[in-house]
């Protein structure tokens, strides 16, 4: 469904992605991990064209993301994204946060959009907070609403960019639970996260990146039990409790 | 020296009409000035080189000339260039919109810059266009933050409309000046005019203060 083929990206003379190749199947859950600055976020942001790439090929359902004739808006409608800092719209209440793009992008009427919104708020356990503003919610609640905001667009895949990094520790699990549930229901997902417990439990494959390259891409149990590369071993020894 | 306060009562309808013109000019200039300022800001923040450069040239150019010159310029030169007679009120309105738009755009630009870029990325990620993201996500937040500064600029605009005196538009200032010289009551009329401007501006400033406190909370 999502296919990277030797994708490279530069910021001026600095290369942030080097020949990244990866194929993500429909329904697959990929966790992207690696040291900070390794290009993880940049890699997944290429999928919905929030970041551009300069060489190689990246296709979503056989459509080349970077091609000039590709309608990036159409592409983004079909790929949901969840951000580290939630990025809910603070001037709109929860319901309107979920209705805005449905009405302005998909052209749904207010009633239909509200019905879809409520259905997805129920799915993330936030239906009783419809009328609240983002500022009145905890971080974990905001992130669950942000996940619902992405889901109302009926995406074929979801991107998560460090969805729990800005959360207090006691709120991490409520967000991970929602993500795990989503994975179980067959959503195609690419998650940048440092939550290795989640990765072990939910991910089909782990992609390990370092210095802009994909060093290793392996099924979760193989990656955690027998990492092939030295860099992955070093990384795991630093972040996993002994 | 005799102080004839009755001269104001005798000319009340003329003065009131003048104030109506002043308020009409201020509110229309505010409305269209904000719209023009928003467009200029979108131009300055637009992708590419041409639009931002053009908008910056305009904004910096306008801010480098005196307002009274722009008023004169539109009043005398626009009819010559366009062949159309639009009258003192509309030529003054055009001048204020062109002038204030530049100042408003600087305020709006600062307001937009104060909103996190992540908000626009979130809007784009749901398939909204850049303009939709601006319209529904960035600008509503920016205007809320800018409201006190914009109102302060509007108070300045209200005072500046008195400059239409130079093109003979019968606003409150011109009406006061006319009655003053016609009836020989300079002290009374100019004191009254000063008092009216003072009261309205102070009242508006008070409202802005209250707003600022409310927005902080």
mmCIF file of C-alpha atoms in Angstrom, chain A residues 45 48 50 73 76-77 79 81 83 87-91 100-101 104-105 149 153, chain B residues 116-119 121-129 132 136-138 140-141 144:
data_model
loop_
_atom_site.group_PDB
_atom_site.id
_atom_site.type_symbol
_atom_site.label_atom_id
_atom_site.label_comp_id
_atom_site.label_asym_id
_atom_site.label_seq_id
_atom_site.Cartn_x
_atom_site.Cartn_y
_atom_site.Cartn_z
ATOM 1 C CA UNK A 45 5.814 12.982 6.866
ATOM 2 C CA UNK A 48 1.345 12.611 3.265
ATOM 3 C CA UNK A 50 4.097 17.346 4.534
ATOM 4 C CA UNK A 73 -4.974 17.323 -0.977
ATOM 5 C CA UNK A 76 -3.852 13.824 2.546
ATOM 6 C CA UNK A 77 -7.589 13.268 2.881
ATOM 7 C CA UNK A 79 -4.030 9.486 5.227
ATOM 8 C CA UNK A 81 -1.928 12.078 10.866
ATOM 9 C CA UNK A 83 1.086 14.903 15.920
ATOM 10 C CA UNK A 87 -2.522 20.307 17.314
ATOM 11 C CA UNK A 88 -6.211 20.404 18.105
ATOM 12 C CA UNK A 89 -7.736 23.740 17.128
ATOM 13 C CA UNK A 90 -7.968 25.637 20.432
ATOM 14 C CA UNK A 91 -10.703 28.032 19.261
ATOM 15 C CA UNK A 100 -14.280 21.155 10.296
ATOM 16 C CA UNK A 101 -12.442 19.091 7.685
ATOM 17 C CA UNK A 104 -14.860 21.903 4.305
ATOM 18 C CA UNK A 105 -12.967 19.093 2.586
ATOM 19 C CA UNK A 149 -10.166 13.908 14.249
ATOM 20 C CA UNK A 153 -11.947 11.417 7.296
ATOM 21 C CA UNK B 116 2.192 27.645 15.828
ATOM 22 C CA UNK B 117 3.032 26.292 12.366
ATOM 23 C CA UNK B 118 1.840 22.917 13.610
ATOM 24 C CA UNK B 119 -1.730 24.207 13.438
ATOM 25 C CA UNK B 121 0.247 21.390 9.225
ATOM 26 C CA UNK B 122 -2.658 19.779 11.094
ATOM 27 C CA UNK B 123 -5.145 21.540 8.814
ATOM 28 C CA UNK B 124 -3.192 20.538 5.691
ATOM 29 C CA UNK B 125 -2.928 16.951 6.900
ATOM 30 C CA UNK B 126 -6.718 16.647 6.810
ATOM 31 C CA UNK B 127 -6.772 17.740 3.174
ATOM 32 C CA UNK B 128 -7.574 21.415 3.657
ATOM 33 C CA UNK B 129 -6.019 23.890 1.241
ATOM 34 C CA UNK B 132 -8.824 27.010 4.098
ATOM 35 C CA UNK B 136 -10.698 28.410 9.463
ATOM 36 C CA UNK B 137 -7.716 27.625 11.694
ATOM 37 C CA UNK B 138 -5.012 30.302 11.744
ATOM 38 C CA UNK B 140 -9.602 33.060 13.878
ATOM 39 C CA UNK B 141 -6.915 32.403 16.479
ATOM 40 C CA UNK B 144 -8.451 36.842 18.802
#
